[in-house]
Coordinates of C-alpha atoms in Angstrom, one line a residue:
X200 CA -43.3 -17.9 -26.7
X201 CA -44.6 -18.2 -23.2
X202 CA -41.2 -20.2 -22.4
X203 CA -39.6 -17.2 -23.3
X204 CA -41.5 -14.5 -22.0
X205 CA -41.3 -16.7 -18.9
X206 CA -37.1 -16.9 -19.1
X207 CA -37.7 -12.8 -19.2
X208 CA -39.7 -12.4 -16.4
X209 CA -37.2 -14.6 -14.1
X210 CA -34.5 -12.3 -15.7
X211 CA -36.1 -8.9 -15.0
X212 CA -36.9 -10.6 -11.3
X213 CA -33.5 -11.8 -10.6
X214 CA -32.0 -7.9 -11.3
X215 CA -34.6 -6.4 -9.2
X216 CA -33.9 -9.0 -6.5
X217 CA -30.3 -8.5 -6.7
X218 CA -30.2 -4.3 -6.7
X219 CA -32.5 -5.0 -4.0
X220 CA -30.0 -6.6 -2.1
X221 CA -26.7 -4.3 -3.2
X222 CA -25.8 -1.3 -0.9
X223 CA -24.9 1.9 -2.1
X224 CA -22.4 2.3 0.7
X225 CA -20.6 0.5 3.0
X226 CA -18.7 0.3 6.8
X227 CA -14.9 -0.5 6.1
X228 CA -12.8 -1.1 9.0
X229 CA -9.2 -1.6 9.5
X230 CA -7.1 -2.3 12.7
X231 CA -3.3 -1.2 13.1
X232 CA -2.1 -4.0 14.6
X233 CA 0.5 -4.2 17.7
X234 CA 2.1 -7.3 16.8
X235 CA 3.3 -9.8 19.6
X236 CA 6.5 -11.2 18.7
X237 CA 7.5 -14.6 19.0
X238 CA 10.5 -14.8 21.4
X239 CA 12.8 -16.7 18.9
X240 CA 12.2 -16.5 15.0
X241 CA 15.5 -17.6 13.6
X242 CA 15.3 -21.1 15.7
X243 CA 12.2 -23.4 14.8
X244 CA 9.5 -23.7 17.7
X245 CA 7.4 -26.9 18.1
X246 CA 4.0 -26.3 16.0
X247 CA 2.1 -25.8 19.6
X248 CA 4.6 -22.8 20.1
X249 CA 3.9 -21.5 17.5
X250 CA -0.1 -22.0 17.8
X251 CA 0.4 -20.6 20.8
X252 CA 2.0 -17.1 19.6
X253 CA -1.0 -16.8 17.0
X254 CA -3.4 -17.4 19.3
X255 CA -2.1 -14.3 21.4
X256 CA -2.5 -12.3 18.3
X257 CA -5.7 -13.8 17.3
X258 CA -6.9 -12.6 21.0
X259 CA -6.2 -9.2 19.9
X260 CA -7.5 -9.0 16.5
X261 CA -10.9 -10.7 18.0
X262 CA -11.4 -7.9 20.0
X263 CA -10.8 -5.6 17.2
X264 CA -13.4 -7.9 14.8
X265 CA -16.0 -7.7 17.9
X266 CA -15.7 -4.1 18.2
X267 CA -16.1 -3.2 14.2
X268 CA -18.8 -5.6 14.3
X269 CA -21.0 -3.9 16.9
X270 CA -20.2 -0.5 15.1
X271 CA -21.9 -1.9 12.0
X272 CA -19.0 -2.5 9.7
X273 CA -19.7 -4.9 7.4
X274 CA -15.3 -5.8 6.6
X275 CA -12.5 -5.4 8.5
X276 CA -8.8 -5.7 7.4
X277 CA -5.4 -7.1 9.4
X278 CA -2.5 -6.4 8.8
X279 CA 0.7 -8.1 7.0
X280 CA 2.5 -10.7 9.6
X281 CA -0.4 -9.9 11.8
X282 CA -0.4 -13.7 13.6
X283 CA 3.1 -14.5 13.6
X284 CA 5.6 -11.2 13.2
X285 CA 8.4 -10.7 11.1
X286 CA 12.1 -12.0 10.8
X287 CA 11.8 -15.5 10.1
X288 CA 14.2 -18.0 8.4
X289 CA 12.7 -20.2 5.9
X290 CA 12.4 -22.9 8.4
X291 CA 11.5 -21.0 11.4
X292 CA 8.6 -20.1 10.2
X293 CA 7.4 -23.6 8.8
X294 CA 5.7 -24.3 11.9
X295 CA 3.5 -21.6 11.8
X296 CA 2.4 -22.5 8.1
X297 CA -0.9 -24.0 7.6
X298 CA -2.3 -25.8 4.1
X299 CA -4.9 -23.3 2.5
X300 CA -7.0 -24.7 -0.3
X301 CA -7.9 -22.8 -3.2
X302 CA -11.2 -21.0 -2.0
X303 CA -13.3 -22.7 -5.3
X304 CA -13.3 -25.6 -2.9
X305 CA -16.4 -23.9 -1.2
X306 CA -15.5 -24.3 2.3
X307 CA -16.3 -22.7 5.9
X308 CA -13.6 -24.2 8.4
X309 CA -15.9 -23.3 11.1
X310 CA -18.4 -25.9 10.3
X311 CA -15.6 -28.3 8.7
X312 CA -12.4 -27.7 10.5
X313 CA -10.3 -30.8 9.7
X314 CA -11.3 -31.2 6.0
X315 CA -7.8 -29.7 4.7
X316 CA -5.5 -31.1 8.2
X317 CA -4.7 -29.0 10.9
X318 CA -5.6 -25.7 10.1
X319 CA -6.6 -24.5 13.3
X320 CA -5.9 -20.7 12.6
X321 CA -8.1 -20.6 9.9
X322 CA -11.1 -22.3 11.8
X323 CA -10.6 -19.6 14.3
X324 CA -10.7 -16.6 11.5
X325 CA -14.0 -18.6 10.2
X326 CA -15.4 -18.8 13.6
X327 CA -14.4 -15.2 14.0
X328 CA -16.1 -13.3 11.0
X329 CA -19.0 -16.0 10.9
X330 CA -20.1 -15.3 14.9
X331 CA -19.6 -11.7 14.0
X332 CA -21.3 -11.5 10.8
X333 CA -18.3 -9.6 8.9
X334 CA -15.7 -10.0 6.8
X335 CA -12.1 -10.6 7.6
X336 CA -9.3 -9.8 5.9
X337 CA -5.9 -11.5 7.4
X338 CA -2.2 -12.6 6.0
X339 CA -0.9 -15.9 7.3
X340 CA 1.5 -18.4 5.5
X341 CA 0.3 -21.4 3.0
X342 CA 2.5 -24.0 2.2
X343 CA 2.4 -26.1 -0.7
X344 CA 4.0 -29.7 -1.2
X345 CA 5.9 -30.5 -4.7
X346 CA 8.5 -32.8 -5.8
X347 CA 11.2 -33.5 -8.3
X348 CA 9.1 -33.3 -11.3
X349 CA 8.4 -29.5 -10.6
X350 CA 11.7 -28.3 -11.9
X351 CA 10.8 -25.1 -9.8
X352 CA 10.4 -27.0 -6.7
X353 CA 12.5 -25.9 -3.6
X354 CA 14.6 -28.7 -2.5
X355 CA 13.2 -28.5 0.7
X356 CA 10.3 -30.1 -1.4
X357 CA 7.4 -27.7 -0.5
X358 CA 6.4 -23.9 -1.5
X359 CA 5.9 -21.1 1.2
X360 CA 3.7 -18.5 0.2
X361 CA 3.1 -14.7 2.4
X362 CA -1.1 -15.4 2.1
X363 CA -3.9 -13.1 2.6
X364 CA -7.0 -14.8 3.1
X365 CA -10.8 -13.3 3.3
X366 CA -13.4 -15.2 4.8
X367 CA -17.1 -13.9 4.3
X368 CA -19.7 -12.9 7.1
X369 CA -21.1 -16.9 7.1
X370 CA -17.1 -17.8 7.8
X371 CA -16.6 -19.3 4.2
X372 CA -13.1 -19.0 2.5
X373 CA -13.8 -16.8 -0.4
X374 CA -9.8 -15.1 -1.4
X375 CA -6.6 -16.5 -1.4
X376 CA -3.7 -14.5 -2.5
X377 CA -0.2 -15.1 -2.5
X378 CA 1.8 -12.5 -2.5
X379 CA 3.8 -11.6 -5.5
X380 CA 6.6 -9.2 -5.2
X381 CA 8.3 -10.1 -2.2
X382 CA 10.4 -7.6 0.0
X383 CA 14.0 -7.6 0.5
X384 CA 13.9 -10.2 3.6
X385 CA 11.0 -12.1 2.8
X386 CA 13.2 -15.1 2.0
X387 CA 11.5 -17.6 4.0
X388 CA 8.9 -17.5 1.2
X389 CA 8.5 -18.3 -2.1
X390 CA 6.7 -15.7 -4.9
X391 CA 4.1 -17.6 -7.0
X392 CA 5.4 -18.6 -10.5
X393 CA 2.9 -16.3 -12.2
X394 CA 1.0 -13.1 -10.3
X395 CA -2.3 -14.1 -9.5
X396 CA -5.6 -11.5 -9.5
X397 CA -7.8 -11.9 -6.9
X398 CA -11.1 -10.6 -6.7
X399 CA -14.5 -11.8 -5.1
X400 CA -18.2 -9.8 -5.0
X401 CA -20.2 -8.5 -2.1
X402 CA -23.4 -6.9 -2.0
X403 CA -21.1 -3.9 -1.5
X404 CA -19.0 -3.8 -4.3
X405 CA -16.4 -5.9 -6.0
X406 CA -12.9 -6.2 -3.8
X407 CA -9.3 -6.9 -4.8
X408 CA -6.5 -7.4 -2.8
X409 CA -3.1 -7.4 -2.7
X410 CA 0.3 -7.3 0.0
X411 CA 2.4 -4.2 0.5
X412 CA 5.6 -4.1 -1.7
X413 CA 3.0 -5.4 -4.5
X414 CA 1.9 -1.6 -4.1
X415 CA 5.0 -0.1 -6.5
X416 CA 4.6 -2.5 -9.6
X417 CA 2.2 -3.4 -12.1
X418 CA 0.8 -6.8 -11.5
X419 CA -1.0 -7.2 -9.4
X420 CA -2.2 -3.9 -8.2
X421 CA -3.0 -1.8 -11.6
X422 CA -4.3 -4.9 -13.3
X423 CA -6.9 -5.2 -10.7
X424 CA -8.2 -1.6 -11.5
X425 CA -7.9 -1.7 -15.0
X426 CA -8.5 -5.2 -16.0
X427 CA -11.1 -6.4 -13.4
X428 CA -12.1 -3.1 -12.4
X429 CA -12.5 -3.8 -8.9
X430 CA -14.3 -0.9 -6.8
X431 CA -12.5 -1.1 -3.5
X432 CA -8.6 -2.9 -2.4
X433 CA -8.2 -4.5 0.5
X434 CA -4.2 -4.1 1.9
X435 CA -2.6 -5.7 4.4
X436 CA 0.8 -4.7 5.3
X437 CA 3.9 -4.2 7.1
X438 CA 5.1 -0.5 5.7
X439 CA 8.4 0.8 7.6
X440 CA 7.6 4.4 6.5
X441 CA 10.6 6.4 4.2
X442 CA 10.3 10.1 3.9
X443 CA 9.7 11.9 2.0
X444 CA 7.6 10.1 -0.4
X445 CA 6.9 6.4 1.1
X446 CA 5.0 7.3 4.0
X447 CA 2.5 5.1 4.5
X448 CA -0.6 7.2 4.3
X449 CA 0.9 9.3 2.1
X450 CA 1.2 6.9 -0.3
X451 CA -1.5 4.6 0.1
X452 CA -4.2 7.8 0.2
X453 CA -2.1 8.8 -3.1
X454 CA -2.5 5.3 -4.9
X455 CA -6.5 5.8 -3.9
X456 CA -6.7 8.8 -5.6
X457 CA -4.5 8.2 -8.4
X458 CA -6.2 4.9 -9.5
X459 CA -9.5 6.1 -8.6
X460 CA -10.2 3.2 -6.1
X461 CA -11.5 2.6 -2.4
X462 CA -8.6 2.2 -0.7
X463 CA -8.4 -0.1 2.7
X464 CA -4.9 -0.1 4.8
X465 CA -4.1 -2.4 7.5
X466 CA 0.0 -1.6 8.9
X467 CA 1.3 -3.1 11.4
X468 CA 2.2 -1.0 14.7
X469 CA 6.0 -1.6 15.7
X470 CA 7.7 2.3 16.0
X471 CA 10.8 0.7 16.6
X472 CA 10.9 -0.2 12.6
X473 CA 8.7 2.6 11.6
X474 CA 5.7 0.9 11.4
X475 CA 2.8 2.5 11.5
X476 CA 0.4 4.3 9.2
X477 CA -3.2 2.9 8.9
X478 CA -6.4 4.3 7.1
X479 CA -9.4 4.7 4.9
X480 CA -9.0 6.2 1.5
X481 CA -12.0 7.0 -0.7
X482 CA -10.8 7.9 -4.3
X483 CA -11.8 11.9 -3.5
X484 CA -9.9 12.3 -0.1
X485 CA -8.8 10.3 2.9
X486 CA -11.8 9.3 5.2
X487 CA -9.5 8.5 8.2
X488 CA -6.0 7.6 9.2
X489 CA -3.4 7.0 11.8
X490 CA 0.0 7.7 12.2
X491 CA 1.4 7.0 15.8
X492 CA 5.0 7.1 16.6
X493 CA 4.7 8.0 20.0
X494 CA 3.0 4.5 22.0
X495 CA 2.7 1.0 21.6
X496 CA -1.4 0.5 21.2
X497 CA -3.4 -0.4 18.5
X498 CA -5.8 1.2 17.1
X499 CA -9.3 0.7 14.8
X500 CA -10.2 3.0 12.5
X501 CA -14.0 2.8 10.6
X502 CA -15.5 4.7 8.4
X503 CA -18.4 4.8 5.2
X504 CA -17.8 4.7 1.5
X505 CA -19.5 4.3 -1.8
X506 CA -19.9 0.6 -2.5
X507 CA -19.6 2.0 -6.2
X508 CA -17.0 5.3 -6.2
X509 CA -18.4 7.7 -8.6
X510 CA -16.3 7.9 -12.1
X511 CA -14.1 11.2 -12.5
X512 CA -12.7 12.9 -15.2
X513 CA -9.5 10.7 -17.1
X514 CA -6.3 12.5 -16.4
X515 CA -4.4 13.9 -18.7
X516 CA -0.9 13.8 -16.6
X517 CA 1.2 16.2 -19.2
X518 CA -1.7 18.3 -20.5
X519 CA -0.9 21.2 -18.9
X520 CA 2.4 21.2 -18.3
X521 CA 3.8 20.7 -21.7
X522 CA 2.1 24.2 -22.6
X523 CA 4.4 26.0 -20.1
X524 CA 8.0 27.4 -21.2
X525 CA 10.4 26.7 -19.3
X526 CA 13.0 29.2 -18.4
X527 CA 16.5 28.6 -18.1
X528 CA 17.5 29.4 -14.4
X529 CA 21.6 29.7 -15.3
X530 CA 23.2 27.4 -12.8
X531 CA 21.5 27.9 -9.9
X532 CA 20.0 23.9 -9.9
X533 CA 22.0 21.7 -7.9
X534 CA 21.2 17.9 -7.0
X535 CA 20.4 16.2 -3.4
X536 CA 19.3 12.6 -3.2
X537 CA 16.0 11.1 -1.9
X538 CA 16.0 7.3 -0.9
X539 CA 19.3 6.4 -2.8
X540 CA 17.8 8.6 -6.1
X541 CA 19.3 11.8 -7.0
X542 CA 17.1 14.6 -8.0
X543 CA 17.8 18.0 -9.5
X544 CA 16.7 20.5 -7.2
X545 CA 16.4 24.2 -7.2
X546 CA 15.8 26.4 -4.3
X547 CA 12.4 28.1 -3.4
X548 CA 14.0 31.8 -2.8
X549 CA 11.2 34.0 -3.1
X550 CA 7.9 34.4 -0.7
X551 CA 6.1 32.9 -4.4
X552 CA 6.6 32.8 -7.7
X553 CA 6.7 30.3 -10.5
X554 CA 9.8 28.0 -11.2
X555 CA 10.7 25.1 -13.5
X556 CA 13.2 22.3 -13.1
X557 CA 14.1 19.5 -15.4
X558 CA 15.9 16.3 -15.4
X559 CA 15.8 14.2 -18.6
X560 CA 12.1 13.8 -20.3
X561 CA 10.9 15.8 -17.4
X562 CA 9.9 19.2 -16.3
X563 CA 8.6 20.0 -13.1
X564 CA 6.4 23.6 -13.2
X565 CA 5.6 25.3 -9.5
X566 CA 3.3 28.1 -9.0
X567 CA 3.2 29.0 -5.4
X568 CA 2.9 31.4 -2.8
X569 CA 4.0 30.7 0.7
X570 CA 2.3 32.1 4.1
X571 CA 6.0 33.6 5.2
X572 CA 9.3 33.2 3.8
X573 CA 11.3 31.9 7.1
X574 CA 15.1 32.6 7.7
X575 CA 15.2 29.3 9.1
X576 CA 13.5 27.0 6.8
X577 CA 14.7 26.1 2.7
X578 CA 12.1 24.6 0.4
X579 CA 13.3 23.4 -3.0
X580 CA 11.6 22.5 -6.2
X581 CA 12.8 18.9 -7.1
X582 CA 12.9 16.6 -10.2
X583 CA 13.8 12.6 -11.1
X584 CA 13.4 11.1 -13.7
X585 CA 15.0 7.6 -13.5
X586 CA 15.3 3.7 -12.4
X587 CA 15.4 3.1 -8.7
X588 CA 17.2 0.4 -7.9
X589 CA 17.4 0.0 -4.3
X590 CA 14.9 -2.8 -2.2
X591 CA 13.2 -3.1 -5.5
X592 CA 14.1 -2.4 -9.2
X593 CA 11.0 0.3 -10.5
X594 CA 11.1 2.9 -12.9
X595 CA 9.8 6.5 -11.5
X596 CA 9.4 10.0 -12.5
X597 CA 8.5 12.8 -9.6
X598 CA 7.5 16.2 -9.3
X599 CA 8.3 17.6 -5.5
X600 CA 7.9 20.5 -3.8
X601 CA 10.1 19.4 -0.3
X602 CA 11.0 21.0 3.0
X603 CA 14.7 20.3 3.3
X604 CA 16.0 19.2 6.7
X605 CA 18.2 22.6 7.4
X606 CA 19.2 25.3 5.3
X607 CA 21.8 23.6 4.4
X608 CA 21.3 22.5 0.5
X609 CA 22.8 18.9 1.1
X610 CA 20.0 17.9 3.4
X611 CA 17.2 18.5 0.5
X612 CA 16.0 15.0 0.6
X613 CA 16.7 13.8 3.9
X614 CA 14.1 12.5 6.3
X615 CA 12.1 15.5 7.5
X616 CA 8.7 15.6 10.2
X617 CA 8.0 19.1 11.5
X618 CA 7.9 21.8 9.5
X619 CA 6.7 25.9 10.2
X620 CA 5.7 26.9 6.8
X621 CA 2.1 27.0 5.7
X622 CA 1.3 27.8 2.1
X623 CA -1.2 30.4 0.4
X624 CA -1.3 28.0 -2.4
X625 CA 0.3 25.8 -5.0
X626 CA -0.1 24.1 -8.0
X627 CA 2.4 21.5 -9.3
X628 CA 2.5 19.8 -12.5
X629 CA 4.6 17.9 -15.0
X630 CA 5.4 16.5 -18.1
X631 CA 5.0 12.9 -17.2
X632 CA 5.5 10.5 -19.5
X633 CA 3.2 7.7 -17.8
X634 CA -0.6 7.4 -16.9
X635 CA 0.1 6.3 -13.2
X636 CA 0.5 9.1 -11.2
X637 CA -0.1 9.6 -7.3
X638 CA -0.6 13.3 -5.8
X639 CA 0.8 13.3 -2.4
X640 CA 0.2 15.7 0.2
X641 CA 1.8 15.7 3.7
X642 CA 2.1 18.3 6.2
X643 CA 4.0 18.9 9.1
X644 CA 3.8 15.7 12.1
X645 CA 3.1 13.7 9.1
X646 CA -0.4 14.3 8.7
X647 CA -2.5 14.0 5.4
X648 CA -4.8 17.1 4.1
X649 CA -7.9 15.9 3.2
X650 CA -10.2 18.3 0.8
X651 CA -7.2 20.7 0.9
X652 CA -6.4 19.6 -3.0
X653 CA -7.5 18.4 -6.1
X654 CA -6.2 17.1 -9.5
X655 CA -7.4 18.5 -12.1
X656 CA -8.5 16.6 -16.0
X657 CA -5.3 18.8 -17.1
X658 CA -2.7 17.4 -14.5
X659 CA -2.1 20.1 -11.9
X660 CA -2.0 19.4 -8.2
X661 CA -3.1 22.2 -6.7
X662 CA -4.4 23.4 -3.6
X663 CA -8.0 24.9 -3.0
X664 CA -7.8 26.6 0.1
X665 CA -4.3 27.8 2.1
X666 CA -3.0 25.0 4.3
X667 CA -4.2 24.0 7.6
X668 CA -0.6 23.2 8.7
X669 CA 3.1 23.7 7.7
X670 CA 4.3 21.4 4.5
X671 CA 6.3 18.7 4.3
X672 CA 5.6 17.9 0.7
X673 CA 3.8 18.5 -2.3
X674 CA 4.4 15.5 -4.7
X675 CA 3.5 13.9 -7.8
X676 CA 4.9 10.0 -8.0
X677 CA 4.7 8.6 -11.6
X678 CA 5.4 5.2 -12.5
X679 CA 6.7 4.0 -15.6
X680 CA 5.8 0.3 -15.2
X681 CA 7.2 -0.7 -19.0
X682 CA 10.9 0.9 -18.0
X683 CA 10.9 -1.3 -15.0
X684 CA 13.3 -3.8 -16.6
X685 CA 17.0 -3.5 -17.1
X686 CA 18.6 -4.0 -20.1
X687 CA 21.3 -6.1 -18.5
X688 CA 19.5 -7.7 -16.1
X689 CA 21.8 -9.7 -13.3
X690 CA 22.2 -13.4 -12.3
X691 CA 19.7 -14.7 -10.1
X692 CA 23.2 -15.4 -7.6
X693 CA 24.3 -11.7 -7.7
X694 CA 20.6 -10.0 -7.4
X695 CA 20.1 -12.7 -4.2
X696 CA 24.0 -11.2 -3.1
X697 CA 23.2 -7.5 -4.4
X698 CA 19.9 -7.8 -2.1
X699 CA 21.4 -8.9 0.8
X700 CA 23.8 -6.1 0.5
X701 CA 20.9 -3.7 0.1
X702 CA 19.3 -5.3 2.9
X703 CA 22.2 -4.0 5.0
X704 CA 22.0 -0.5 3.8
X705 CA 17.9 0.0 4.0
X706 CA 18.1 -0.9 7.6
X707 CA 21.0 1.1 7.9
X708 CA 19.0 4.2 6.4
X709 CA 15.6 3.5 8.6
X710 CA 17.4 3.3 11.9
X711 CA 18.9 6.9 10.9
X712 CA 15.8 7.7 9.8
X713 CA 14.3 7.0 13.6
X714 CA 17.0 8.6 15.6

C-alpha cells in the first residue's frame, strides 16, 4: 500500500515537474541562406577543399545562429544544400560527405568530436547550437558503407544520403533524416530503401522534419501529422519557385494551414534559379516571410508560436460545394496549361458574379466581386483534375481563381507577378475528392495575405475583408495521394531516361520563367 501510494506521488510529481518545465509558446527562427558555391562541382576537390567551402558557409550561418540566439529564439532552421551548394555528380560531392550515426547513439560531437572519424562539420554545428544554447536545424550529406551482400548496394559500394540533422541547445545529435523523394538532379544521392519518420520532443512541442520535394507526397510529410501527430515541421529546402501555384510561401504557408501544423521554412537564396521564399507559418496565418528577387543577401526571419497549435474544426473539403448546381455555360470554357497540366478554364467577364467549371470528378464554384473590372487585365476560373507527371509523378485536383498574363486567353497559366486588380471578395470551393487540401493565397509582387482569409468546416476559401493588394491567385491544391501510381508504371531505365529528359525541359521552363 504505501509502495504504491509512493509510485503515485512520484507519478503526480514527475507531471507537475514536467508542465513545469513545457512552454506554451516558442521563438522559431529560420535563415534564407545565400549559398557560396564551390568553384567546380562536376570535378572532385581534395576533402580540405571541400572543408574549406563549408566552412565559408558555416561562417555565415554562425552569424545567423548568434543573432537568433541573442533574440531569444530557442531553434533555428538552414536551408537544403546550405554547406556545400547544388549540382554535384555523384562523386563530386563524396568529399564533402561525412559518416552521421544514428542519433540513439547519444552523442554531442562537441565534447567527442572523433568518435564516428572525421566529422569535423558536425562538431562545428555541435559547438554551434551548444555555445548558443539553441537548436539547429541543417542538411548535409551522410554516407553509408555496404557491400556485395546488400543486393541494393551501389557498386560504388557506399550509400549517399541528402541529410538533415538537428542538434539540441547542449550540441547533442538528436534527428537524422534522409531524404526521401529525391528531385529530378539529385542523382549524386541515394533515397533510403524505406521512408523514415523522424520526430524528437522539446519542452516546446514535438518536431518533425522533412526535405523539400518530400513536401508533394505522402510519406513522409502527412504521416508525420497524422500518425505521430507532430505539432510543428521543421523544412529545409532549396525551392526554385513555379507560378502560379508552387511558390514557395505560397505553398508552404498553404501546407501549414491545410495540415493544421507549425510550419518552419528555410530556402536557399540564389535568384538566378528562383530561389528564394523563406518564412514562419502558424496553422491560422503566416507569421512572417520573405520573398526577395531583387539582391543577393540573406536574411533571418523570427517570430513566436504556440508550442501546442490550438485544434480547429475537421474540414469537410466537398461539403459545400456538392450542394451547389452547376450551370452549363454552353461553350464558352476553353483550356490553358499550368506547369505542363492542362486545365479547363473559363473567363471572369463580369465585375462579380458566381461561375462553375468542371473537369472530370470536379467542379470548381466562384462567388466573387472584383474592386474594378480592367480593360487590360483577364481573370479566369480554372479546373484540373488529373496526374502530373512532370519532375515528379503526383496525383492533384485544383480549384483556381488566376490572373492570366495578357488578355490574351492562351497565357491563362503562364507565369504571372504583378497584377492591378483588388477584390471585394471571394469564396472558392470544390468538390474534392481527397482530405488534403491547401488554400493558397498570393497577391500581386508575390506577397502572402495574412488574416485576409479563412476556410471554413464546410470547404469554402473565402475572403473576410477586401484585398489589401491586387490578386495573383486564389487556389485550392488537393492531393490525391492513393492515385499517385500509374497503372503501367515504366522501367526503372526509361523513368532514369524520361527524367533526364524532363530535367531538360523544367530548366528550360524556369529560365523562361525568370526572363
Amino acid at each position: 500500500m504505501i509502495l504504491s501510494q509512493l509510485l503515485n506521488y512520484v507519478a503526480v510529481l514527475f507531471f507537475c515537474v514536467s508542465r513545469a518545465s513545457s512552454l506554451d509558446t516558442f521563438i522559431a527562427a529560420v535563415y534564407e541562406h545565400a549559398v557560396i558555391l564551390p568553384n567546380a562541382t562536376l570535378v572532385p576537390v581534395s576533402p580540405e577543399e571541400a572543408l574549406a567551402v563549408m566552412n565559408r558557409n558555416l561562417d555565415l550561418l554562425e552569424g545567423a545562429v548568434t543573432s537568433a540566439s541573442k533574440q531569444g529564439a530557442h531553434i533555428i532552421v538552414t536551408p537544403e544544400d546550405g554547406i556545400y551548394g547544388f549540382n554535384f555528380t555523384r562523386e563530386s560531392i563524396y568529399p564533402y560527405l561525412e559518416d552521421i550515426p544514428d542519433p540513439q547513439v547519444n552523442w554531442i560531437p562537441c565534447n567527442n568530436p572523433d568518435r564516428f572519424g572525421h566529422t569535423p562539420v558536425q562538431q562545428r554545428l555541435s559547438c554551434l547550437a551548444k555555445d548558443n544554447s539553441i537548436y539547429i536545424v541543417a542538411n548535409i550529406g551522410d554516407k553509408k558503407s555496404c557491400n556485395a551482400s546488400d543486393p541494393q548496394c551501389p557498386p560504388d559500394g557506399r550509400y549517399q544520403y541528402n541529410t538533415d540533422v538537428v542538434f539540441d541547445s547542449k550540441g547533442k545529435l538528436v534527428a537524422r533524416y534522409h531524404k526521401q523523394n529525391l528531385f529530378l538532379n539529385e542523382d549524386q544521392f541515394n533515397a533510403p530503401k524505406e521512408p523514415e519518420v523522424v520526430t524528437f520532443n522539446t519542452t516546446f512541442g514535438k518536431f518533425g522534419i522533412f526535405t523539400c520535394f518530400d513536401i508533394l507526397f505522402h510519406d513522409p510529410a502527412v504521416t508525420l501529422v497524422r500518425d505521430s501527430r507532430v505539432d510543428t515541421i521543421l523544412f529545409p529546402t532549396a525551392w526554385m519557385n513555379v507560378l502560379p501555384h508552387l511558390s514557395a510561401i505560397e505553398f508552404h504557408s498553404a501546407w501549414a494551414m491545410g495540415m493544421k501544423v507549425n510550419f518552419l521554412a528555410s530556402n536557399l537564396h540564389y535568384p538566378l534559379k528562383k530561389m528564394t521564399g523563406s518564412g514562419i507559418y502558424a496553422p491560422d496565418s503566416p507569421r512572417v516571410f520573405h520573398y526577395d528577387m531583387k539582391t543577393e543577401e540573406g536574411k533571418l526571419l523570427l517570430a513566436q508560436l504556440d508550442s501546442h497549435p490550438h485544434p480547429t474544426p475537421v474540414v469537410n473539403w466537398t461539403s459545400y460545394a456538392s450542394g451547389v448546381e452547376a450551370h452549363s455555360m454552353g461553350n464558352q470554357e476553353f483550356t490553358g496549361t499550368v506547369f505542363f497540366d492542362e486545365f479547363t478554364f473559363l473567363e471572369l467577364k463580369e465585375i462579380g458574379g458566381n461561375y462553375t467549371v468542371c473537369q472530370r470528378d470536379l467542379c470548381c464554384h466562384l462567388s466573387y466581386k472584383m474592386s474594378e473590372k480592367r480593360s487590360d487585365e483577364v481573370y479566369a476560373l480554372g479546373a484540373f483534375d488529373g496526374l502530373h507527371t512532370v519532375e515528379g509523378s503526383y496525383y492533384l485536383q485544383i480549384c483556381t481563381l488566376l490572373k492570366c498574363k495578357t488578355t490574351d486567353l492562351h497565357t491563362c497559366g503562364d507565369s504571372v507577378e504583378t497584377a492591378s486588380t483588388r477584390f471585394e471578395m471571394f469564396s472558392l470551393s470544390g468538390t474534392f475528392g481527397t482530405q488534403y487540401v491547401f488554400p493558397e493565397v498570393l497577391l500581386s509582387e508575390i506577397q502572402l495575405a495574412p488574416g485576409e482569409f479563412q476556410v471554413s468546416s464546410d470547404g469554402r476559401l473565402f475572403s473576410l475583408k477586401p484585398t489589401s493588394g491586387p490578386v495573383l491567385t486564389v487556389t485550392l491544391f488537393g492531393r490525391l495521394y492513393e492515385k499517385d501510381s500509374a497503372p503501367n508504371a515504366l522501367s526503372d531505365l526509361t523513368t532514369q531516361a524520361l527524367r533526364r529528359n524532363i530535367a531538360i525541359s523544367c530548366s528550360k521552363v524556369l529560365k523562361n520563367n525568370a526572363s
